[in-house]
mmCIF file of C-alpha atoms and ligand atoms in Angstrom:
data_model
loop_
_atom_site.group_PDB
_atom_site.id
_atom_site.type_symbol
_atom_site.label_atom_id
_atom_site.label_comp_id
_atom_site.label_asym_id
_atom_site.label_seq_id
_atom_site.Cartn_x
_atom_site.Cartn_y
_atom_site.Cartn_z
ATOM 1 C CA MET A 94 -18.067 -3.857 7.515
ATOM 2 C CA LYS A 95 -20.534 -3.720 4.634
ATOM 3 C CA LEU A 96 -18.298 -3.324 1.641
ATOM 4 C CA GLY A 97 -18.541 -1.853 -1.831
ATOM 5 C CA ILE A 98 -15.563 -2.818 -3.999
ATOM 6 C CA ILE A 99 -14.454 -0.183 -6.498
ATOM 7 C CA GLY A 100 -12.587 -1.781 -9.388
ATOM 8 C CA SER A 101 -12.173 -5.275 -10.752
ATOM 9 C CA GLY A 102 -8.466 -5.568 -11.556
ATOM 10 C CA ASN A 103 -5.620 -7.727 -10.282
ATOM 11 C CA ILE A 104 -5.717 -6.612 -6.687
ATOM 12 C CA VAL A 105 -9.465 -7.167 -6.414
ATOM 13 C CA SER A 106 -8.958 -10.785 -7.548
ATOM 14 C CA GLU A 107 -6.353 -11.190 -4.820
ATOM 15 C CA PHE A 108 -8.621 -9.576 -2.253
ATOM 16 C CA LEU A 109 -11.478 -11.918 -3.135
ATOM 17 C CA SER A 110 -9.211 -14.941 -2.698
ATOM 18 C CA PHE A 111 -9.025 -14.464 1.099
ATOM 19 C CA VAL A 112 -11.829 -12.119 2.140
ATOM 20 C CA GLU A 113 -14.197 -14.932 3.097
ATOM 21 C CA ASN A 114 -11.778 -15.806 5.922
ATOM 22 C CA ILE A 115 -12.695 -12.531 7.622
ATOM 23 C CA LYS A 116 -15.968 -13.010 9.443
ATOM 24 C CA ASN A 117 -17.136 -9.403 9.742
ATOM 25 C CA ILE A 118 -16.817 -8.357 6.109
ATOM 26 C CA GLU A 119 -19.993 -8.511 4.052
ATOM 27 C CA LEU A 120 -19.500 -8.118 0.291
ATOM 28 C CA VAL A 121 -22.422 -5.949 -0.741
ATOM 29 C CA ALA A 122 -21.507 -4.675 -4.212
ATOM 30 C CA ILE A 123 -18.855 -4.136 -6.858
ATOM 31 C CA TYR A 124 -18.477 -1.136 -9.178
ATOM 32 C CA GLY A 125 -16.888 -1.215 -12.618
ATOM 33 C CA ARG A 126 -17.264 0.386 -16.012
ATOM 34 C CA GLU A 127 -20.083 -0.689 -18.324
ATOM 35 C CA LYS A 128 -17.510 -1.953 -20.825
ATOM 36 C CA SER A 129 -16.299 -4.442 -18.211
ATOM 37 C CA ILE A 130 -19.753 -5.778 -17.336
ATOM 38 C CA ASP A 131 -18.911 -9.390 -18.305
ATOM 39 C CA LYS A 132 -15.932 -9.349 -15.956
ATOM 40 C CA LEU A 133 -18.124 -7.923 -13.192
ATOM 41 C CA TYR A 134 -20.666 -10.733 -13.621
ATOM 42 C CA ASP A 135 -17.872 -13.310 -13.570
ATOM 43 C CA ILE A 136 -16.593 -11.862 -10.311
ATOM 44 C CA LYS A 137 -20.065 -11.693 -8.777
ATOM 45 C CA ASN A 138 -20.914 -15.247 -9.813
ATOM 46 C CA ASN A 139 -17.739 -16.551 -8.195
ATOM 47 C CA SER A 140 -18.042 -14.675 -4.908
ATOM 48 C CA LYS A 141 -20.583 -13.607 -2.317
ATOM 49 C CA ILE A 142 -20.943 -10.136 -3.857
ATOM 50 C CA LYS A 143 -24.665 -9.329 -4.112
ATOM 51 C CA LYS A 144 -24.911 -6.394 -6.521
ATOM 52 C CA ILE A 145 -23.186 -4.806 -9.504
ATOM 53 C CA TYR A 146 -23.034 -1.075 -10.206
ATOM 54 C CA THR A 147 -21.734 0.557 -13.370
ATOM 55 C CA GLU A 148 -22.551 4.064 -12.078
ATOM 56 C CA TYR A 149 -20.366 5.052 -9.144
ATOM 57 C CA ASN A 150 -22.879 7.598 -7.863
ATOM 58 C CA GLN A 151 -25.537 4.884 -7.676
ATOM 59 C CA LEU A 152 -23.303 2.705 -5.535
ATOM 60 C CA LEU A 153 -22.684 5.654 -3.228
ATOM 61 C CA LEU A 154 -26.442 6.007 -2.704
ATOM 62 C CA ASP A 155 -26.702 2.386 -1.529
ATOM 63 C CA ASP A 156 -27.451 2.405 2.214
ATOM 64 C CA ASP A 157 -26.474 -1.249 2.519
ATOM 65 C CA ILE A 158 -22.854 -0.141 2.069
ATOM 66 C CA ASP A 159 -20.928 1.558 4.876
ATOM 67 C CA THR A 160 -17.378 1.245 3.494
ATOM 68 C CA ILE A 161 -15.777 1.318 0.054
ATOM 69 C CA TYR A 162 -12.493 -0.245 -1.002
ATOM 70 C CA VAL A 163 -10.979 1.844 -3.816
ATOM 71 C CA ALA A 164 -8.751 -0.402 -5.939
ATOM 72 C CA LEU A 165 -8.300 1.729 -9.044
ATOM 73 C CA PRO A 166 -5.214 3.138 -10.801
ATOM 74 C CA ASN A 167 -3.330 5.585 -8.581
ATOM 75 C CA ASN A 168 -4.408 8.794 -10.326
ATOM 76 C CA LEU A 169 -8.080 7.985 -9.643
ATOM 77 C CA HIS A 170 -7.664 7.383 -5.903
ATOM 78 C CA PHE A 171 -8.402 10.932 -4.814
ATOM 79 C CA ASP A 172 -11.591 11.577 -6.790
ATOM 80 C CA PHE A 173 -13.189 8.261 -5.892
ATOM 81 C CA ALA A 174 -12.161 8.524 -2.226
ATOM 82 C CA GLU A 175 -13.379 12.122 -1.938
ATOM 83 C CA LYS A 176 -16.777 11.282 -3.432
ATOM 84 C CA GLY A 177 -17.004 8.252 -1.150
ATOM 85 C CA LEU A 178 -16.297 10.245 2.007
ATOM 86 C CA LEU A 179 -18.645 13.055 0.963
ATOM 87 C CA SER A 180 -21.382 10.432 0.589
ATOM 88 C CA GLY A 181 -20.787 9.284 4.148
ATOM 89 C CA LYS A 182 -18.863 6.085 3.401
ATOM 90 C CA ASN A 183 -15.712 4.923 5.173
ATOM 91 C CA VAL A 184 -12.885 4.590 2.656
ATOM 92 C CA ILE A 185 -10.091 2.043 2.317
ATOM 93 C CA LEU A 186 -7.751 3.329 -0.357
ATOM 94 C CA GLU A 187 -5.112 1.289 -2.158
ATOM 95 C CA LYS A 188 -1.475 2.351 -1.990
ATOM 96 C CA PRO A 189 0.037 4.793 -2.830
ATOM 97 C CA PHE A 190 -2.600 6.822 -0.998
ATOM 98 C CA VAL A 191 -2.987 9.948 -3.184
ATOM 99 C CA GLN A 192 -0.792 12.045 -5.465
ATOM 100 C CA THR A 193 -0.269 15.307 -3.545
ATOM 101 C CA MET A 194 -0.282 16.632 0.022
ATOM 102 C CA ALA A 195 -3.207 18.872 -0.878
ATOM 103 C CA GLU A 196 -5.220 15.772 -1.793
ATOM 104 C CA PHE A 197 -4.145 14.071 1.421
ATOM 105 C CA LYS A 198 -5.186 17.049 3.547
ATOM 106 C CA ALA A 199 -8.528 17.330 1.758
ATOM 107 C CA LEU A 200 -9.424 13.679 2.421
ATOM 108 C CA GLN A 201 -8.209 13.853 6.019
ATOM 109 C CA LYS A 202 -10.348 16.941 6.634
ATOM 110 C CA ILE A 203 -13.533 15.372 5.269
ATOM 111 C CA ALA A 204 -12.971 12.120 7.176
ATOM 112 C CA GLN A 205 -12.351 13.939 10.444
ATOM 113 C CA GLU A 206 -15.262 16.346 10.013
ATOM 114 C CA LYS A 207 -17.636 13.503 9.249
ATOM 115 C CA ASN A 208 -16.173 11.022 11.787
ATOM 116 C CA LEU A 209 -15.475 8.526 9.030
ATOM 117 C CA HIS A 210 -12.714 5.966 8.731
ATOM 118 C CA LEU A 211 -10.070 6.498 6.058
ATOM 119 C CA TYR A 212 -7.262 3.948 5.670
ATOM 120 C CA GLU A 213 -4.401 3.298 3.274
ATOM 121 C CA ALA A 214 -4.296 -0.396 2.355
ATOM 122 C CA ILE A 215 -0.694 -1.105 3.211
ATOM 123 C CA SER A 216 -0.061 -4.657 4.320
ATOM 124 C CA ASN A 217 3.180 -4.471 6.289
ATOM 125 C CA GLN A 218 1.821 -2.051 8.906
ATOM 126 C CA TYR A 219 -0.802 -4.568 10.005
ATOM 127 C CA SER A 220 1.201 -7.788 9.940
ATOM 128 C CA PRO A 221 1.757 -9.381 13.371
ATOM 129 C CA ASN A 222 5.418 -9.512 12.344
ATOM 130 C CA PHE A 223 5.584 -5.721 12.264
ATOM 131 C CA LYS A 224 5.056 -5.698 16.038
ATOM 132 C CA LYS A 225 7.578 -8.522 16.439
ATOM 133 C CA ILE A 226 10.215 -6.499 14.581
ATOM 134 C CA THR A 227 9.630 -3.517 16.886
ATOM 135 C CA GLN A 228 10.284 -5.835 19.872
ATOM 136 C CA TRP A 229 13.399 -7.378 18.318
ATOM 137 C CA ILE A 230 14.856 -3.954 17.576
ATOM 138 C CA ASN A 231 15.603 -3.682 21.309
ATOM 139 C CA GLU A 232 17.815 -6.777 21.094
ATOM 140 C CA ILE A 233 20.222 -5.808 18.314
ATOM 141 C CA GLY A 234 22.073 -2.948 20.000
ATOM 142 C CA ASP A 235 22.777 0.308 18.204
ATOM 143 C CA ILE A 236 21.350 0.212 14.714
ATOM 144 C CA ARG A 237 23.796 1.416 12.062
ATOM 145 C CA LEU A 238 22.442 0.154 8.739
ATOM 146 C CA VAL A 239 19.015 -0.674 7.352
ATOM 147 C CA SER A 240 18.655 -1.958 3.821
ATOM 148 C CA LEU A 241 15.399 -2.961 2.195
ATOM 149 C CA ASN A 242 14.903 -4.186 -1.360
ATOM 150 C CA TYR A 243 11.531 -4.913 -2.896
ATOM 151 C CA SER A 244 12.086 -5.585 -6.570
ATOM 152 C CA GLN A 245 9.763 -7.505 -8.807
ATOM 153 C CA LEU A 246 9.740 -7.755 -12.577
ATOM 154 C CA SER A 247 6.432 -6.141 -13.506
ATOM 155 C CA SER A 248 3.915 -8.202 -15.427
ATOM 156 C CA ARG A 249 3.463 -5.010 -17.502
ATOM 157 C CA TYR A 250 7.182 -4.563 -18.263
ATOM 158 C CA ALA A 251 7.174 -6.524 -21.538
ATOM 159 C CA LYS A 252 4.384 -4.265 -22.866
ATOM 160 C CA PHE A 253 6.215 -1.171 -21.567
ATOM 161 C CA LYS A 254 9.315 -2.175 -23.529
ATOM 162 C CA THR A 255 7.300 -2.321 -26.735
ATOM 163 C CA GLY A 256 5.871 1.165 -26.125
ATOM 164 C CA ASN A 257 2.542 0.157 -24.574
ATOM 165 C CA VAL A 258 2.652 2.235 -21.376
ATOM 166 C CA LEU A 259 0.074 1.035 -18.839
ATOM 167 C CA PRO A 260 -0.701 3.124 -15.693
ATOM 168 C CA ALA A 261 1.835 1.205 -13.591
ATOM 169 C CA PHE A 262 4.572 2.666 -15.833
ATOM 170 C CA ASN A 263 3.151 6.153 -16.239
ATOM 171 C CA PHE A 264 4.847 8.572 -13.834
ATOM 172 C CA LYS A 265 2.292 11.326 -14.533
ATOM 173 C CA THR A 266 -0.552 9.078 -13.415
ATOM 174 C CA GLY A 267 1.203 7.794 -10.333
ATOM 175 C CA GLY A 268 3.214 4.870 -11.699
ATOM 176 C CA GLY A 269 6.874 3.944 -11.362
ATOM 177 C CA ALA A 270 9.083 2.042 -8.961
ATOM 178 C CA LEU A 271 8.946 4.661 -6.216
ATOM 179 C CA GLN A 272 5.176 4.769 -5.910
ATOM 180 C CA ASP A 273 4.380 1.195 -6.830
ATOM 181 C CA LEU A 274 7.005 -0.765 -4.886
ATOM 182 C CA ASN A 275 9.329 1.437 -2.863
ATOM 183 C CA VAL A 276 6.276 2.762 -1.062
ATOM 184 C CA TYR A 277 6.236 -0.521 0.919
ATOM 185 C CA ASN A 278 9.839 0.022 2.030
ATOM 186 C CA LEU A 279 8.957 3.564 3.034
ATOM 187 C CA HIS A 280 5.997 2.426 5.105
ATOM 188 C CA LEU A 281 8.136 -0.150 6.851
ATOM 189 C CA LEU A 282 10.994 2.261 7.565
ATOM 190 C CA THR A 283 8.846 5.123 8.783
ATOM 191 C CA GLY A 284 6.573 2.780 10.735
ATOM 192 C CA LEU A 285 9.610 1.476 12.614
ATOM 193 C CA PHE A 286 11.803 4.574 12.833
ATOM 194 C CA GLY A 287 9.696 7.654 12.062
ATOM 195 C CA ASN A 288 10.709 10.513 9.820
ATOM 196 C CA PRO A 289 14.210 10.492 8.312
ATOM 197 C CA ARG A 290 16.124 13.780 8.495
ATOM 198 C CA LYS A 291 17.319 13.559 4.874
ATOM 199 C CA VAL A 292 16.163 11.709 1.750
ATOM 200 C CA ASN A 293 17.737 11.327 -1.684
ATOM 201 C CA TYR A 294 16.670 9.294 -4.724
ATOM 202 C CA THR A 295 18.829 7.918 -7.521
ATOM 203 C CA TYR A 296 16.998 6.066 -10.226
ATOM 204 C CA ASN A 297 16.839 4.636 -13.719
ATOM 205 C CA PHE A 298 14.577 6.936 -15.721
ATOM 206 C CA VAL A 299 13.315 5.266 -18.888
ATOM 207 C CA GLU A 300 10.604 6.685 -21.151
ATOM 208 C CA ASN A 301 9.442 9.239 -18.524
ATOM 209 C CA VAL A 302 9.307 6.931 -15.539
ATOM 210 C CA ASP A 303 11.542 5.615 -12.760
ATOM 211 C CA THR A 304 11.606 1.919 -13.619
ATOM 212 C CA SER A 305 13.895 1.265 -10.628
ATOM 213 C CA GLY A 306 15.585 3.348 -7.975
ATOM 214 C CA ILE A 307 17.444 3.612 -4.685
ATOM 215 C CA LEU A 308 16.276 5.844 -1.873
ATOM 216 C CA THR A 309 18.848 6.840 0.724
ATOM 217 C CA LEU A 310 17.323 7.892 4.017
ATOM 218 C CA GLU A 311 19.404 9.323 6.815
ATOM 219 C CA TYR A 312 18.326 8.968 10.431
ATOM 220 C CA PRO A 313 20.143 10.615 13.354
ATOM 221 C CA ASN A 314 22.091 7.443 14.273
ATOM 222 C CA PHE A 315 21.973 5.250 11.175
ATOM 223 C CA ILE A 316 21.618 5.269 7.439
ATOM 224 C CA SER A 317 19.282 3.240 5.301
ATOM 225 C CA ASN A 318 18.580 2.478 1.709
ATOM 226 C CA ALA A 319 15.324 1.415 0.146
ATOM 227 C CA ILE A 320 15.585 -0.212 -3.269
ATOM 228 C CA ALA A 321 12.804 -1.103 -5.701
ATOM 229 C CA GLY A 322 12.839 -2.203 -9.323
ATOM 230 C CA LYS A 323 10.006 -3.048 -11.667
ATOM 231 C CA ASP A 324 12.509 -3.799 -14.438
ATOM 232 C CA VAL A 325 14.651 -6.474 -12.800
ATOM 233 C CA PHE A 326 14.326 -10.209 -12.427
ATOM 234 C CA SER A 327 14.612 -10.399 -8.676
ATOM 235 C CA ILE A 328 14.671 -13.130 -6.086
ATOM 236 C CA LYS A 329 11.296 -14.021 -4.616
ATOM 237 C CA ASN A 330 12.416 -14.017 -0.998
ATOM 238 C CA GLY A 331 13.255 -10.833 0.798
ATOM 239 C CA VAL A 332 16.731 -9.349 1.086
ATOM 240 C CA ASN A 333 16.096 -6.946 3.914
ATOM 241 C CA PHE A 334 18.276 -6.283 6.930
ATOM 242 C CA ILE A 335 18.200 -4.135 10.039
ATOM 243 C CA GLU A 336 21.733 -4.286 11.393
ATOM 244 C CA GLY A 337 22.937 -3.317 14.850
ATOM 245 C CA ASP A 338 26.129 -3.844 16.822
ATOM 246 C CA LYS A 339 24.676 -6.762 18.804
ATOM 247 C CA GLY A 340 22.712 -8.528 16.082
ATOM 248 C CA TYR A 341 20.552 -8.121 13.030
ATOM 249 C CA ILE A 342 17.012 -8.745 11.888
ATOM 250 C CA SER A 343 16.393 -10.214 8.470
ATOM 251 C CA ILE A 344 13.045 -9.867 6.753
ATOM 252 C CA ASP A 345 12.999 -12.990 4.664
ATOM 253 C CA ARG A 346 10.094 -12.018 2.432
ATOM 254 C CA PRO A 347 9.440 -8.930 0.283
ATOM 255 C CA THR A 348 8.474 -5.863 2.290
ATOM 256 C CA ASN A 349 4.835 -6.059 1.187
ATOM 257 C CA ASP A 350 4.634 -9.401 2.966
ATOM 258 C CA ILE A 351 7.077 -9.757 5.946
ATOM 259 C CA SER A 352 5.530 -13.116 6.890
ATOM 260 C CA VAL A 353 8.958 -14.636 7.662
ATOM 261 C CA ILE A 354 11.457 -12.750 9.801
ATOM 262 C CA SER A 355 14.543 -13.772 11.794
ATOM 263 C CA LEU A 356 16.540 -12.379 14.667
ATOM 264 C CA HIS A 357 20.263 -13.148 14.483
ATOM 265 C CA THR A 358 22.357 -12.625 17.623
ATOM 266 C CA GLU A 359 25.253 -14.370 19.340
ATOM 267 C CA ASN A 360 22.598 -16.568 20.993
ATOM 268 C CA GLY A 361 21.575 -17.996 17.620
ATOM 269 C CA ILE A 362 18.732 -17.461 15.181
ATOM 270 C CA ASP A 363 15.077 -17.059 16.094
ATOM 271 C CA THR A 364 12.646 -17.241 13.154
ATOM 272 C CA VAL A 365 8.952 -16.338 13.078
ATOM 273 C CA ARG A 366 6.992 -17.755 10.180
ATOM 274 C CA LEU A 367 3.342 -16.661 10.121
ATOM 275 C CA PRO A 368 0.694 -19.263 9.262
ATOM 276 C CA GLU A 369 -0.200 -19.516 5.551
ATOM 277 C CA GLN A 370 -2.410 -16.510 4.945
ATOM 278 C CA HIS A 371 -2.683 -13.922 2.198
ATOM 279 C CA ARG A 372 -0.436 -10.928 2.966
ATOM 280 C CA MET A 373 -3.454 -8.567 2.888
ATOM 281 C CA PHE A 374 -5.519 -10.575 5.360
ATOM 282 C CA TYR A 375 -4.328 -8.741 8.487
ATOM 283 C CA GLU A 376 -4.954 -5.236 7.197
ATOM 284 C CA PHE A 377 -8.541 -5.977 6.184
ATOM 285 C CA GLU A 378 -9.203 -7.865 9.390
ATOM 286 C CA THR A 379 -7.996 -4.789 11.287
ATOM 287 C CA PHE A 380 -10.014 -2.341 9.166
ATOM 288 C CA ALA A 381 -13.184 -4.391 9.704
ATOM 289 C CA ASN A 382 -12.596 -4.600 13.459
ATOM 290 C CA LYS A 383 -11.715 -0.940 13.904
ATOM 291 C CA ILE A 384 -14.715 0.167 11.875
ATOM 292 C CA GLU A 385 -16.973 -2.164 13.851
ATOM 293 C CA ILE A 386 -15.906 -0.652 17.190
ATOM 294 C CA ASN A 387 -15.545 2.815 15.598
ATOM 295 C CA ASP A 388 -11.991 3.316 16.879
ATOM 296 C CA LEU A 389 -11.286 6.711 15.338
ATOM 297 C CA ASN A 390 -8.158 7.230 17.475
ATOM 298 C CA PHE A 391 -6.584 4.240 15.788
ATOM 299 C CA MET A 392 -7.671 5.533 12.398
ATOM 300 C CA ASN A 393 -6.101 8.940 13.056
ATOM 301 C CA LYS A 394 -2.854 7.313 14.193
ATOM 302 C CA MET A 395 -2.651 5.347 10.935
ATOM 303 C CA LEU A 396 -3.495 8.484 8.974
ATOM 304 C CA GLU A 397 -0.571 10.299 10.620
ATOM 305 C CA HIS A 398 1.626 7.423 9.538
ATOM 306 C CA SER A 399 0.363 7.662 5.939
ATOM 307 C CA GLN A 400 0.998 11.400 6.046
ATOM 308 C CA MET A 401 4.665 10.814 6.877
ATOM 309 C CA VAL A 402 5.032 8.547 3.839
ATOM 310 C CA MET A 403 3.077 10.967 1.650
ATOM 311 C CA GLU A 404 5.438 13.799 2.639
ATOM 312 C CA ILE A 405 8.486 11.766 1.627
ATOM 313 C CA LEU A 406 6.891 10.674 -1.650
ATOM 314 C CA THR A 407 5.969 14.271 -2.430
ATOM 315 C CA THR A 408 9.527 15.483 -1.788
ATOM 316 C CA VAL A 409 11.044 12.749 -3.925
ATOM 317 C CA LYS A 410 8.573 13.275 -6.749
ATOM 318 C CA LYS A 411 9.532 16.966 -6.760
ATOM 319 C CA GLN A 412 13.154 15.881 -7.078
ATOM 320 C CA ILE A 413 12.268 13.747 -10.131
ATOM 321 C CA GLN A 414 10.288 16.614 -11.657
ATOM 322 C CA ASN A 415 13.254 18.966 -11.097
ATOM 323 C CA ASP A 416 15.634 16.435 -12.647
ATOM 324 C CA TYR A 417 13.414 16.092 -15.729
ATOM 325 C CA PRO A 418 11.442 19.350 -16.023
ATOM 326 C CA GLU A 419 10.852 18.832 -19.730
ATOM 327 C CA LYS A 420 9.122 15.467 -19.285
HETATM 328 N N1 NAP B 154 -1.878 -3.897 -2.000
HETATM 329 C C1 NAP B 154 -1.241 -4.547 -2.953
HETATM 330 O O1 NAP B 154 -0.562 -5.546 -2.729
HETATM 331 C C2 NAP B 154 -1.376 -4.053 -4.348
HETATM 332 C C3 NAP B 154 -0.903 -4.826 -5.393
HETATM 333 C C4 NAP B 154 -1.117 -4.383 -6.673
HETATM 334 C C5 NAP B 154 -1.752 -3.172 -6.873
HETATM 335 N N2 NAP B 154 -2.166 -2.414 -5.844
HETATM 336 C C6 NAP B 154 -2.833 -1.132 -6.046
HETATM 337 O O2 NAP B 154 -4.180 -1.397 -6.446
HETATM 338 C C7 NAP B 154 -4.624 -0.429 -7.382
HETATM 339 C C8 NAP B 154 -5.139 -1.163 -8.609
HETATM 340 O O3 NAP B 154 -4.094 -1.936 -9.140
HETATM 341 P P1 NAP B 154 -4.395 -3.229 -10.041
HETATM 342 O O4 NAP B 154 -3.089 -3.899 -10.193
HETATM 343 O O5 NAP B 154 -5.550 -3.991 -9.520
HETATM 344 O O6 NAP B 154 -4.779 -2.515 -11.421
HETATM 345 P P2 NAP B 154 -5.506 -3.150 -12.700
HETATM 346 O O7 NAP B 154 -5.394 -4.617 -12.703
HETATM 347 O O8 NAP B 154 -4.998 -2.389 -13.853
HETATM 348 O O9 NAP B 154 -7.043 -2.800 -12.454
HETATM 349 C C9 NAP B 154 -7.474 -1.470 -12.490
HETATM 350 C C10 NAP B 154 -8.988 -1.423 -12.319
HETATM 351 O O10 NAP B 154 -9.372 -0.056 -12.373
HETATM 352 C C11 NAP B 154 -10.428 0.077 -13.323
HETATM 353 N N3 NAP B 154 -10.367 1.394 -13.968
HETATM 354 C C12 NAP B 154 -9.357 1.903 -14.702
HETATM 355 N N4 NAP B 154 -9.668 3.143 -15.123
HETATM 356 C C13 NAP B 154 -10.909 3.412 -14.642
HETATM 357 C C14 NAP B 154 -11.788 4.528 -14.735
HETATM 358 N N5 NAP B 154 -11.439 5.630 -15.424
HETATM 359 N N6 NAP B 154 -12.980 4.452 -14.103
HETATM 360 C C15 NAP B 154 -13.342 3.362 -13.428
HETATM 361 N N7 NAP B 154 -12.558 2.265 -13.311
HETATM 362 C C16 NAP B 154 -11.356 2.292 -13.894
HETATM 363 C C17 NAP B 154 -10.197 -1.039 -14.311
HETATM 364 O O11 NAP B 154 -11.413 -1.292 -14.946
HETATM 365 P P3 NAP B 154 -11.541 -1.926 -16.439
HETATM 366 O O12 NAP B 154 -11.545 -3.404 -16.196
HETATM 367 O O13 NAP B 154 -12.828 -1.385 -16.922
HETATM 368 O O14 NAP B 154 -10.362 -1.463 -17.232
HETATM 369 C C18 NAP B 154 -9.757 -2.171 -13.377
HETATM 370 O O15 NAP B 154 -10.872 -2.773 -12.799
HETATM 371 C C19 NAP B 154 -3.439 0.479 -7.632
HETATM 372 O O16 NAP B 154 -3.564 1.615 -6.829
HETATM 373 C C20 NAP B 154 -2.232 -0.316 -7.182
HETATM 374 O O17 NAP B 154 -1.171 0.491 -6.690
HETATM 375 C C21 NAP B 154 -2.005 -2.860 -4.594
#
């Protein structure tokens, strides 16, 4: 995969901390705004990135690049991804994918028409522990309760409290606890159990945004809740349980990570702890491999999964907009 990185924020720093461990990713270029040129040079000088672009269209003309990784604020995902696909590039798009179903459908259509890869960068779907959980689910009997909680005091919360609202706390531009954090719980739940038959959201709404909230999702034979807070000092390890009448599975890390999981039954406790590796390693390793062998069936399967999450997010966002029509 010959990669162009779009953006130079926090998640790009994290990405660069492990990407050299993936053998078939070549870092061709990074794009950022002219005003951030010093930061772009710093990043280039400390990585194997070869080129800098401050004009997005110029990067898209670069034939050395076959794939772009869009790591920009949520409200910019669609435009940058659409331009990327129209220029013939595969696109890896940060979570949450896009803002509306119309945007989702538009990107899906272009990708499928042009036989391009389009992925949502969502770590838990690609972790080896995701597969392990699906196997363990057969050992815990009838599932009755699932509860997931990914809460993390946002590094931007102090500024938010003083009135400085950064994109992560701007509901209109795709911020808030639902889209920023609860999206991981949603991916995990729907990846394991498919579409719920009913969804409801209760939430703390402060200064036009859901700073924390609880999703209740009903499945035919069990109920689940998915909690996320950007405004709470929360424990670092996960507090996530899938409970059945013969045992339960605990996910002992936040749901964006799932690197430690345990099966608890009358036979004892079985724990899987993945080797030390950045939580995003597995997704990018998979993207690079699937692009290399051009496995479009796999890509379409993952796109269907993202669609399920997008549909739930869209429904819940409508609920918020109905609750606060004046905002
Ligand atoms: N997968 C994960 O674990 C994970 C974790 C955190 C975030 N994310 C996702 O990653 C994305 C980025 O988050 P982040 O935390 O990295 O954000 P961030 O630190 O605020 O960085 C945002 C980047 O976007 C650039 N940018 C902002 N407005 C722009 C514009 N109009 N045109 C071009 N570039 C623009 C900024 O450039 P300047 O430097 O010029 O301002 C900066 O490089 C979000 O979608 C977020 O949901 C994913």
